[in-house]
XYZ file of C-alpha atoms in Angstrom:
583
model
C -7.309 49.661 19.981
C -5.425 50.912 23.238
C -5.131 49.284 26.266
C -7.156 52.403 27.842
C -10.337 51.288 25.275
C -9.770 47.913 25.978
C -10.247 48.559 29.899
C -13.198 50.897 29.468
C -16.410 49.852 30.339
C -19.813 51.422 28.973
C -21.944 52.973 31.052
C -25.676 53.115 31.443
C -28.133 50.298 30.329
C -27.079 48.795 26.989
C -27.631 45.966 24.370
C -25.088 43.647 24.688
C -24.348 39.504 24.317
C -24.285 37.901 27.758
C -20.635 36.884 26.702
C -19.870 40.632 26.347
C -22.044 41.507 29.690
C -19.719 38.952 31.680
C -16.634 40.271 30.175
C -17.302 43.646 30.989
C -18.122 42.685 34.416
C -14.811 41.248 34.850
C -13.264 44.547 33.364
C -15.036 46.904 35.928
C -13.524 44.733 38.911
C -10.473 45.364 37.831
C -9.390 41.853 36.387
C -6.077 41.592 34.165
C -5.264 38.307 34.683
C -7.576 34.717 34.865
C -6.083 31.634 35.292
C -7.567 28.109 33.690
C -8.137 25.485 30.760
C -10.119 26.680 27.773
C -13.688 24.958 27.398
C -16.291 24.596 25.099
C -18.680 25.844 27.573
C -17.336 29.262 28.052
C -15.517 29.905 24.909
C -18.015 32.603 23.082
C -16.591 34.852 26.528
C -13.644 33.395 26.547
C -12.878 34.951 22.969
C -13.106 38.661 23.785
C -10.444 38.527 26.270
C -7.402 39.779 24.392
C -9.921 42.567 23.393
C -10.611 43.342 26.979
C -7.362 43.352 27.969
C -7.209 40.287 30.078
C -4.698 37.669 30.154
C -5.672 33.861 30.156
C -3.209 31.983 31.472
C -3.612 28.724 30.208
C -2.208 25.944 33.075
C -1.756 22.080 32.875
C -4.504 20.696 35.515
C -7.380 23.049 36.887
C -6.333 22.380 40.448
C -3.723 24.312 40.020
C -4.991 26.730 38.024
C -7.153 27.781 41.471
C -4.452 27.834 43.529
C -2.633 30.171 40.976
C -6.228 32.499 41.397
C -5.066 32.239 45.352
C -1.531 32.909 45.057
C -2.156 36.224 42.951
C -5.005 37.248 45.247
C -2.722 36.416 48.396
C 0.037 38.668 46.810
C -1.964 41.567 45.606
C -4.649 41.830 47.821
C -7.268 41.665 44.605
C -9.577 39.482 43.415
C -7.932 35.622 41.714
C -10.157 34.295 39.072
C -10.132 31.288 37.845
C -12.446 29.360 34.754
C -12.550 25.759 33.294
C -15.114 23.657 31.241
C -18.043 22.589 33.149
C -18.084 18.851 34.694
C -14.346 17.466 35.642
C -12.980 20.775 35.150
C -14.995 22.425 37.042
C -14.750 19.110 40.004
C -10.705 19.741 39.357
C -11.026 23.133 41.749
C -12.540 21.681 44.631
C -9.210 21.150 46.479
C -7.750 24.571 45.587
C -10.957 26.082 46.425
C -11.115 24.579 50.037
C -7.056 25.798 50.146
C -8.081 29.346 49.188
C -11.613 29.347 51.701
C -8.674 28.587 54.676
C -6.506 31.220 53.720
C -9.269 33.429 53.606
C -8.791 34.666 49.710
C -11.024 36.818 47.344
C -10.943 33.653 44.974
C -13.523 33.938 42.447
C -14.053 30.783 40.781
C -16.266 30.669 37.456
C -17.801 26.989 36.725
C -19.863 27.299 33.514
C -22.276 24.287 33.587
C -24.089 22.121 31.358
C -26.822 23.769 29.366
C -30.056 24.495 31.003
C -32.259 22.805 28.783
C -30.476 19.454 29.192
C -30.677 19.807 33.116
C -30.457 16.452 35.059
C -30.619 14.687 31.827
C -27.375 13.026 32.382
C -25.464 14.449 29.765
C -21.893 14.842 28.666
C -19.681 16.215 31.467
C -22.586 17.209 33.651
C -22.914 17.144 37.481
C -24.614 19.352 39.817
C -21.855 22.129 40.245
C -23.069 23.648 43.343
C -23.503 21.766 46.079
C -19.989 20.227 45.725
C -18.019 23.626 46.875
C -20.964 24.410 48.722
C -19.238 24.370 52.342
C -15.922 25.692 51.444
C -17.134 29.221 49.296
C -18.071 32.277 51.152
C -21.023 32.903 48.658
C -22.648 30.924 45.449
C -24.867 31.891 42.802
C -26.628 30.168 40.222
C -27.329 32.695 37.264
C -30.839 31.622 36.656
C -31.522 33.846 33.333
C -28.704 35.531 30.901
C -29.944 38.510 31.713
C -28.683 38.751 35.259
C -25.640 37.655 34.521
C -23.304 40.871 34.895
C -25.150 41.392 38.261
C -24.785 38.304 40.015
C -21.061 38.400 38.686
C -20.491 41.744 40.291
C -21.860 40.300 43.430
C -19.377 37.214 43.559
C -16.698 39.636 42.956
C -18.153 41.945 45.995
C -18.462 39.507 48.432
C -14.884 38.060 47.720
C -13.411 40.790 48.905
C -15.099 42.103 51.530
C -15.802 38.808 53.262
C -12.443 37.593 52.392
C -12.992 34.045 50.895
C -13.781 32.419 47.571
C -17.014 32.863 45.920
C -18.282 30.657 43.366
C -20.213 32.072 39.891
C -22.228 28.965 37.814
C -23.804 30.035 34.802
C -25.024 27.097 31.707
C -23.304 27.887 28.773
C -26.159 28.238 26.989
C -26.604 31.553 28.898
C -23.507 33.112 27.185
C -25.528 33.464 24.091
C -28.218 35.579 22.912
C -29.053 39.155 23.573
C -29.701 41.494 26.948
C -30.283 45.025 27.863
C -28.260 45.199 31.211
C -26.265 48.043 32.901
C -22.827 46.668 34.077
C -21.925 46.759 38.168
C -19.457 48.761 39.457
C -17.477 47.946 42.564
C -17.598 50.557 45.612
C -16.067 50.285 49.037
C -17.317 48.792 52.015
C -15.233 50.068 55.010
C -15.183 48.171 58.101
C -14.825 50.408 61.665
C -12.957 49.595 64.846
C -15.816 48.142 66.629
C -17.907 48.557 69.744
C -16.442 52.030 71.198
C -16.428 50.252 74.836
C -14.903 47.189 73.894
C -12.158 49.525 72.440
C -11.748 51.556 75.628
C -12.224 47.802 77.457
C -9.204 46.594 75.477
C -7.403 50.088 75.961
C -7.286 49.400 80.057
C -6.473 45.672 80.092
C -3.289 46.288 77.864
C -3.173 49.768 79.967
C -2.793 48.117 83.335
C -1.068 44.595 82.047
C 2.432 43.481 83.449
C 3.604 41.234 80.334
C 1.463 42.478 77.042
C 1.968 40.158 73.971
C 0.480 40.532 70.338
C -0.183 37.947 68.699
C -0.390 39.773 64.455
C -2.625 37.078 62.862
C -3.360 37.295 58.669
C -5.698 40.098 59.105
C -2.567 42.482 59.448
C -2.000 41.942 56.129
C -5.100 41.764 54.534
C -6.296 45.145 56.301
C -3.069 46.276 55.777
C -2.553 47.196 59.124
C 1.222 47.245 60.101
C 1.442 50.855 60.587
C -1.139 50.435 63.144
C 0.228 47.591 64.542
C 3.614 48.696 64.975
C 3.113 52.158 66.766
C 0.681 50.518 69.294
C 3.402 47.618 70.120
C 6.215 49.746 70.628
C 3.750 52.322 72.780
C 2.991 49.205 74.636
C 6.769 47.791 74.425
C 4.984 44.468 73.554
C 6.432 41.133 71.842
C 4.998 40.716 68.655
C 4.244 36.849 67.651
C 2.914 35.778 64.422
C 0.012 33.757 64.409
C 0.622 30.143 62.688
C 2.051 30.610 59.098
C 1.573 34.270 59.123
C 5.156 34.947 59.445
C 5.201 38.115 57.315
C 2.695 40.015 59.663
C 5.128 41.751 61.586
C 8.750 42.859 60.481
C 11.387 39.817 61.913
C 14.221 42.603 62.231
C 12.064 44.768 64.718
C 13.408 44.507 68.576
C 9.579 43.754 69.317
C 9.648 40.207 66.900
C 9.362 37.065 68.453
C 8.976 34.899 65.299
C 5.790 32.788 64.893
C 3.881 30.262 66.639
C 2.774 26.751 66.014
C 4.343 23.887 64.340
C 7.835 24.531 63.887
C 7.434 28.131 64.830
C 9.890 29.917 67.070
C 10.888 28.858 70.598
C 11.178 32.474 71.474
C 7.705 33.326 70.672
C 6.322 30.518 72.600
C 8.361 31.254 76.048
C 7.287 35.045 75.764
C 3.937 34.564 75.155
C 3.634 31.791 77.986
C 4.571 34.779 80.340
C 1.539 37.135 79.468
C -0.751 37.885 81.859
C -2.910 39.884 78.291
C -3.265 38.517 74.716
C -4.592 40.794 71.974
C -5.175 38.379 69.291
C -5.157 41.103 65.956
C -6.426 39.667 62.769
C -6.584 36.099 64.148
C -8.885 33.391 64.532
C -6.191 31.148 66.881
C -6.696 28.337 64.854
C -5.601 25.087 67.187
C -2.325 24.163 65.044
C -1.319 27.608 66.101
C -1.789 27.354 69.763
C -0.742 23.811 70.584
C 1.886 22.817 72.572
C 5.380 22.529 70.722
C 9.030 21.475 71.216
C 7.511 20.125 74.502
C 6.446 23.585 75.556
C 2.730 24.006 76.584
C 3.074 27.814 75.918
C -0.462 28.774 75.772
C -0.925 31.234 79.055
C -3.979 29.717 80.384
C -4.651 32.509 82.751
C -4.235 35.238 80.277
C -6.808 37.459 79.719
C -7.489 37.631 75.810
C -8.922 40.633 73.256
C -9.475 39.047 70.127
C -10.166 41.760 67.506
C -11.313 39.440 63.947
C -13.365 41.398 60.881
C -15.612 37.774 60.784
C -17.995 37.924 64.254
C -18.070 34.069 64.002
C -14.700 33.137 65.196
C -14.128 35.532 68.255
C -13.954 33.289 71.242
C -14.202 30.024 68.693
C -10.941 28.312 70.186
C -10.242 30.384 73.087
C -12.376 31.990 75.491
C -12.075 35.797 75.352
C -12.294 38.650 77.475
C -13.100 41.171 75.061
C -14.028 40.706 71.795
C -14.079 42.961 69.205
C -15.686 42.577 65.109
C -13.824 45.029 63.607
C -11.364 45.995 60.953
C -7.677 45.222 62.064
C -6.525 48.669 61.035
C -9.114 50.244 62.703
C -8.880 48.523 65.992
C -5.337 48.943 66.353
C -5.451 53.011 65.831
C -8.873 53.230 67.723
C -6.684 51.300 71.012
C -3.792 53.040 70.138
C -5.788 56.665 70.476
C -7.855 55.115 74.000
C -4.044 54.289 75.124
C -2.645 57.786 74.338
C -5.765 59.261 76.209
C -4.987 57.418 79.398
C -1.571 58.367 79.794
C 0.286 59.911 77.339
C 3.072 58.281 75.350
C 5.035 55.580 77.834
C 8.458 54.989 77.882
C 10.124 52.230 76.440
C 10.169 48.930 79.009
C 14.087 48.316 78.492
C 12.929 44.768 80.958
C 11.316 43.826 78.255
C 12.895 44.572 75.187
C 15.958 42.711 76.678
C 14.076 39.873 77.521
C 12.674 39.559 73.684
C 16.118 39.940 72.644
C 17.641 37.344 74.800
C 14.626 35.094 73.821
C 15.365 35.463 70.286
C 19.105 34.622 70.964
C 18.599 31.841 72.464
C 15.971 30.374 70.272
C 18.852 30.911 67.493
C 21.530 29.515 69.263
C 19.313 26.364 69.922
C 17.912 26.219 66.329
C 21.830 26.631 65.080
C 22.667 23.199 67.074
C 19.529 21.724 65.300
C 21.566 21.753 62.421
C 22.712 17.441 61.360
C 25.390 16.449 59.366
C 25.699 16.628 55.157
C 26.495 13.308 53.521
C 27.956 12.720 50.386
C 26.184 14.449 47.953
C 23.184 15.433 50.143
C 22.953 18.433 52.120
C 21.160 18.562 56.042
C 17.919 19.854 55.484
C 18.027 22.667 58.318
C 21.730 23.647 56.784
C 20.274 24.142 53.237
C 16.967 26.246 54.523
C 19.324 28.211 56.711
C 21.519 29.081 53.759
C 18.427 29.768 51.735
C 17.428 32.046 54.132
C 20.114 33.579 53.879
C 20.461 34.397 50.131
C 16.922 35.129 49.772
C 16.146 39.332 48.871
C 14.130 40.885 51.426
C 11.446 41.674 48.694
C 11.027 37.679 47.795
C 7.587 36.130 48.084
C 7.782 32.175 49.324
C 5.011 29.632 49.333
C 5.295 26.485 51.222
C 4.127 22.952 50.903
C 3.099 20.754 53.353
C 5.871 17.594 54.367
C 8.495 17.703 56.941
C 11.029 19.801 55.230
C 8.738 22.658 54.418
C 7.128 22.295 58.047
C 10.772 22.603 59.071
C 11.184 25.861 57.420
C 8.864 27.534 59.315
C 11.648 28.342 61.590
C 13.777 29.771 58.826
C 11.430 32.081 56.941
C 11.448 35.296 58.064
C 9.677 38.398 56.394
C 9.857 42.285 56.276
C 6.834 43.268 54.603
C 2.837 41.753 54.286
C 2.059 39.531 51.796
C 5.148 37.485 51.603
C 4.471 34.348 52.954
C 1.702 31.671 51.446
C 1.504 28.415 53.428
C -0.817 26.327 52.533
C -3.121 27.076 56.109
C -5.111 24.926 57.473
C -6.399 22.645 54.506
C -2.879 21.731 54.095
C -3.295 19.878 50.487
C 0.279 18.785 49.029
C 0.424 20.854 45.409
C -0.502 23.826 46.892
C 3.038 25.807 46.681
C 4.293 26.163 43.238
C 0.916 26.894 41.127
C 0.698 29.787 44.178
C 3.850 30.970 43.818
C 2.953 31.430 39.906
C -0.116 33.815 40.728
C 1.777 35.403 42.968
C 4.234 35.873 40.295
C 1.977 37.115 38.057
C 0.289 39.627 40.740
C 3.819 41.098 41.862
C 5.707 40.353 38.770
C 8.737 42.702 40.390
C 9.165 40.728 42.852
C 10.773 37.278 43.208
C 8.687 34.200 43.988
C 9.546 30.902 45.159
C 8.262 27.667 46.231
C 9.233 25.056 48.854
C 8.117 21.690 48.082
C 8.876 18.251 48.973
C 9.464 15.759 46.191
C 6.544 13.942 47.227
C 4.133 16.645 46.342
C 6.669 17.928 43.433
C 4.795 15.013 41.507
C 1.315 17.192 41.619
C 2.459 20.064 40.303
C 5.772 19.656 37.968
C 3.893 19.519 34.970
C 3.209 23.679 35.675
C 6.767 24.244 34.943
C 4.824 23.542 30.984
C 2.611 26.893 32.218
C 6.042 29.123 33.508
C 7.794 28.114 30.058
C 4.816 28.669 27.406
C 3.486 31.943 29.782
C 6.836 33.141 30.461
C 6.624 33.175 34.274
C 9.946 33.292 35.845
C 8.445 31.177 38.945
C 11.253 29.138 40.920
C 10.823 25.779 42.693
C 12.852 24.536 45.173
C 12.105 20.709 45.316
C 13.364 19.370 48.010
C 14.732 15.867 46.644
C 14.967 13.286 49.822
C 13.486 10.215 48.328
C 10.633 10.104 50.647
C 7.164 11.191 51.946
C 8.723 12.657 55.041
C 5.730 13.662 57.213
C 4.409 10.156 56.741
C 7.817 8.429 57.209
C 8.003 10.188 60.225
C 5.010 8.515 61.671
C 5.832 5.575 60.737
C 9.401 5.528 62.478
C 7.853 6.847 65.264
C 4.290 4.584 65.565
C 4.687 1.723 63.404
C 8.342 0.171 63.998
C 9.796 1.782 60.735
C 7.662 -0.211 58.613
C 7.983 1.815 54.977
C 5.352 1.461 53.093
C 4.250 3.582 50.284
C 7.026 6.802 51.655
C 9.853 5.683 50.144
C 10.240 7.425 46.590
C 12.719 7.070 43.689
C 12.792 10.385 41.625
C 14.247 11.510 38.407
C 16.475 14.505 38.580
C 14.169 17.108 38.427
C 16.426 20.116 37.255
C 16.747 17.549 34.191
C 13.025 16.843 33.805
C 12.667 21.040 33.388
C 15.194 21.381 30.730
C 13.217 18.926 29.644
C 10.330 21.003 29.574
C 12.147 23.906 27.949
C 12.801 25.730 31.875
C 16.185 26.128 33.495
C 17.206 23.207 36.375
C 19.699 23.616 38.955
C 21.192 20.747 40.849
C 22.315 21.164 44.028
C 24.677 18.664 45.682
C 26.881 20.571 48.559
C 25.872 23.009 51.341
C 28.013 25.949 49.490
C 25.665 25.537 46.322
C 22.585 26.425 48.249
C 22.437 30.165 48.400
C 24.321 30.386 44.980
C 21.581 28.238 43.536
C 18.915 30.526 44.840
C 20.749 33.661 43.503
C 21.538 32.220 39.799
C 17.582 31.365 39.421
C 16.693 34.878 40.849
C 19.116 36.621 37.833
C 18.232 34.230 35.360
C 14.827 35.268 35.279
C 13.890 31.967 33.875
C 11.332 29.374 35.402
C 14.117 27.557 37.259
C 13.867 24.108 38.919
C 16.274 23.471 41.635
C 16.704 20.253 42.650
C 18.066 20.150 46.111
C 19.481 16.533 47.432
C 19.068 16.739 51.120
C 19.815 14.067 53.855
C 16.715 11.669 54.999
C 16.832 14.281 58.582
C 13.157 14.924 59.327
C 11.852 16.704 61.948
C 9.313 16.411 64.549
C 6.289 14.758 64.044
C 2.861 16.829 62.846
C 0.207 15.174 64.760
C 1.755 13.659 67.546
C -1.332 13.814 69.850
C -3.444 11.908 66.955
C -1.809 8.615 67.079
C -2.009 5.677 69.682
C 0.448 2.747 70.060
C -1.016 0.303 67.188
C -3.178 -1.701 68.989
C -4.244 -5.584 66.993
C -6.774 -8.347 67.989
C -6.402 -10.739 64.693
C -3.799 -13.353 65.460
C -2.652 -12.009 61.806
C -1.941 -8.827 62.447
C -0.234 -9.852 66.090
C 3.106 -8.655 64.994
C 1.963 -5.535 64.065
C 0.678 -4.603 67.520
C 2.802 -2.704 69.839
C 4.248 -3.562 73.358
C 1.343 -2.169 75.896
């Protein structure tokens, strides 16, 4: 059989197994990849997969096995599936799944469940399935006979995508078996317009008559793929371009319109432009607090700005910021649709030199301050801002990153910097340690041409090492970059900063872990010495191997996460006395 038979799906009504029904499903949207542990509880289905020309990828925990789903959907811009027995396989997604409903991804995650007729019985691995992702999926259904099971399938995989967030499919396994007469769901486009026609022409005037225009490119760029769009109405508007928290690939960083992005760690540049603009239009962003609170000491947000938000989901326009217009439509859309009012009103403008200058002296400056950022190596150890600067610099343009959460990879939001959409995968709000190496995988598996990599703290390195088992037996040339300081260094930054440098539970003694993937049959790379860095980077890249590089840095951390959430330690117990700060 060819691969062309094995991706053909019958048409019309037909009598089929559930198990075949499902599978065919999964053909029609397209899927050539799924990403889990086998089970008992899906396995009739799970056995026609080779025939239908899907790929299991079989990982080490299920956690990560969903954040693989997110990475591939996050680099393709197609549906990530994901599958695992019912019960504490199923339980092992919830994390990813609340990662991939904040980074708004067409996750669809499959949870076969106990059998029907043994319902609330108490039996082996059995819990109720739904309500446990029920706040953190975009959709859920329950398939309540085997005979709707291709339908309500097609549906999970329908509103994935055009609601952008996970969706969650439950089906007892006892519903794989049997026989059904059931036609098989096709997928069809739902396109989303530019929104209210006034609102557009409202929006066209404000950035029309405005003295200091900024754009702030939020995630919806990329997912609408809207840069064309985007671009061509900046540079009629000669307007700085910021990216919206951890959306640093939204707008190209070598275009004289960049500013960098905003929030934690972001870019100085960005935040001293934008805290001159008299009108915000928020594209493709929900301006999400971490990305609009103050930074470096800077309270950039322009609180007399007038703001257009522009968002495909109605629910978050004017959610954190009051707006002045307010638009539900499609990125894309919205930008051309402006773009055309703007024309209409006066023609094309010429370029505002003022301003272009300014965003280039901004940007020089910001650099010049981040390069005296940079501490001092020790023996053996390399500064972390000197080793993310040099991997900056020997990273190809075409390289996909994903990024922990910790100091260090909070620190590198300065240093990554983008060309193209769907680049960058932080892990967003949720923020779960784990999350960047099983994405980098799916994302590695989505754009196999391109090179992926993860940043990740040796902290969290210890929830997801044991995928470097997955890369080797799957042959996915993945590459981690493990940032080896002996230390939780977002915690032990708190407590040096709140609680008199009292360690406990951050300090961490680690293997080498280049040592612990030869180990596992992958390639290591131990990195000692700032020259090693970028050479480090480039041997993995050619070696097309999954490659663990273990990078010593210096105990440097940056600036605290959550400054504004902690309070002088304040105790009452005569016990605790020396614990309490001087008030």
């Amino acid at each position: 059989m060819t691969m062309t038979d094995a991706r053909r799906v019958y048409t019309g009504k037909q009598r089929v197994t559930p198990s075949e029904a499902f599978v065919e499903t999964l053909v029609a949207q397209g899927v050539t990849d799924v990403f889990g542990i086998v089970g008992s509880a899906y396995m009739d289905a799970h056995d026609l997969f080779p025939l239908a020309g899907i790929r299991f990828i079989s990982t080490a925990h299920e956690q990560n096995a969903a954040h693989m789903a997110d990475g591939y959907a996050r680099a393709t811009g197609r549906h990530g599936v994901c599958i695992a027995q019912n019960g504490p396989g199923v339980t092992n997604f919830v994390t990813a799944i609340a990662a991939a409903y904040w980074a708004h991804s067409p996750v669809v995650a499959i949870t076969p469940e106990s059998g029907s007729l043994t319902a609330g019985l108490g039996g082996f691995q059995e819990t109720e399935q739904l309500p446990i992702f029920s706040k953190i999926t975009k959709w859920q259904t329950h398939v309540n006979s085997p005979s709707r099971i291709a339908e309500l399938t097609g549906r999970a995989f329908h509103y994935a995508l055009h609601e952008r967030g996970p969706t969650q499919v439950n089906i007892p396994r006892d519903y794989f078996y049997g026989e059904i007469e059931t036609e098989i769901p096709r997928p069809f486009p739902v396109q989303r317009g530019a929104g209210d026609s006034a609102a557009i022409k409202r929006a066209a005037e404000l950035l029309a008559s405005a003295k200091f225009p900024v754009i702030v490119a939020g995630g919806g760029v990329g997912s609408a793929g809207a840069l064309a769009e985007l671009t061509a109405l900046a540079e009629h508007l000669s307007a700085p371009v910021v990216n919206s928290y951890l959306h640093n690939d939204t707008f190209p960083a070598s275009h004289e319109l960049a500013a960098g992005p905003l929030g934690y760690q972001g870019s100085q540049a960005a935040m001293k432009l934008i805290a001159q603009a008299d009108v915000v239009l928020a594209l493709g962003s929900r301006l999400g607090p971490f990305g609009t609170l103050p930074q470096y000491g800077l309270d950039y947000w322009p609180k007399n700005a007038r703001i257009i938000q522009i968002d495909a989901d109605f629910r978050v326009i004017g959610l954190v910021k009051p707006v002045e217009v307010g638009i539900h439509g499609d990125a894309k859309a919205a930008a051309a649709a402006i773009y055309g009012e703007l024309r209409s009103l006066h023609g094309e403008r010429p370029r505002n030199e003022a301003r272009i200058a300014a965003i280039r002296a901004a940007r020089a400056a910001w650099q010049q301050e981040l390069d005296s950022l940079r501490g001092a190596n020790e023996a053996g150890r390399v500064d972390p801002r000197r080793a993310l600067a040099e991997l900056a610099k020997a990273r190809p343009k075409n390289a996909m990153v994903a990024t922990d959460i910790g100091n260090v990879c909070s620190v590198s939001n300065s240093y990554l910097q983008f060309e193209e959409p769907n680049s960058f995968f932080a892990a967003m709000a949720f923020g779960n340690c784990g999350y960047a190496y099983p994405t980098a995988i799916g994302a590695k598996v989505g754009r196999p041409e391109r090179p992926s990599i993860a940043y990740v703290g040796d902290g969290a390195w210890g929830m997801s090492l044991a995928e470097v088992l997955t890369c080797v037996r799957e042959n996915i040339p993945a590459i981690a970059v493990v940032f080896d300081n002996g230390q939780w260094g977002a915690e032990k930054r708190n407590q040096i900063d709140y609680f008199n440098s009292r360690f406990l539970g951050t300090d961490l003694a680690n293997p080498n872990f280049a040592e612990v993937a030869k180990a596992m049959g992958g390639h290591g790379i131990t990195v000692e010495h700032e020259d090693q860095v970028g050479s480090a980077l480039q041997e993995a890249i050619a070696s097309n191997r999954p490659t663990v590089i273990n990078l010593r840095l210096t105990q440097a951390l940056g600036d605290p996460f959550r400054r504004d959430a902690f309070k002088p330690p304040r105790r009452l117990l005569d016990k605790y006395a020396a614990y309490s700060a001087a008030i």
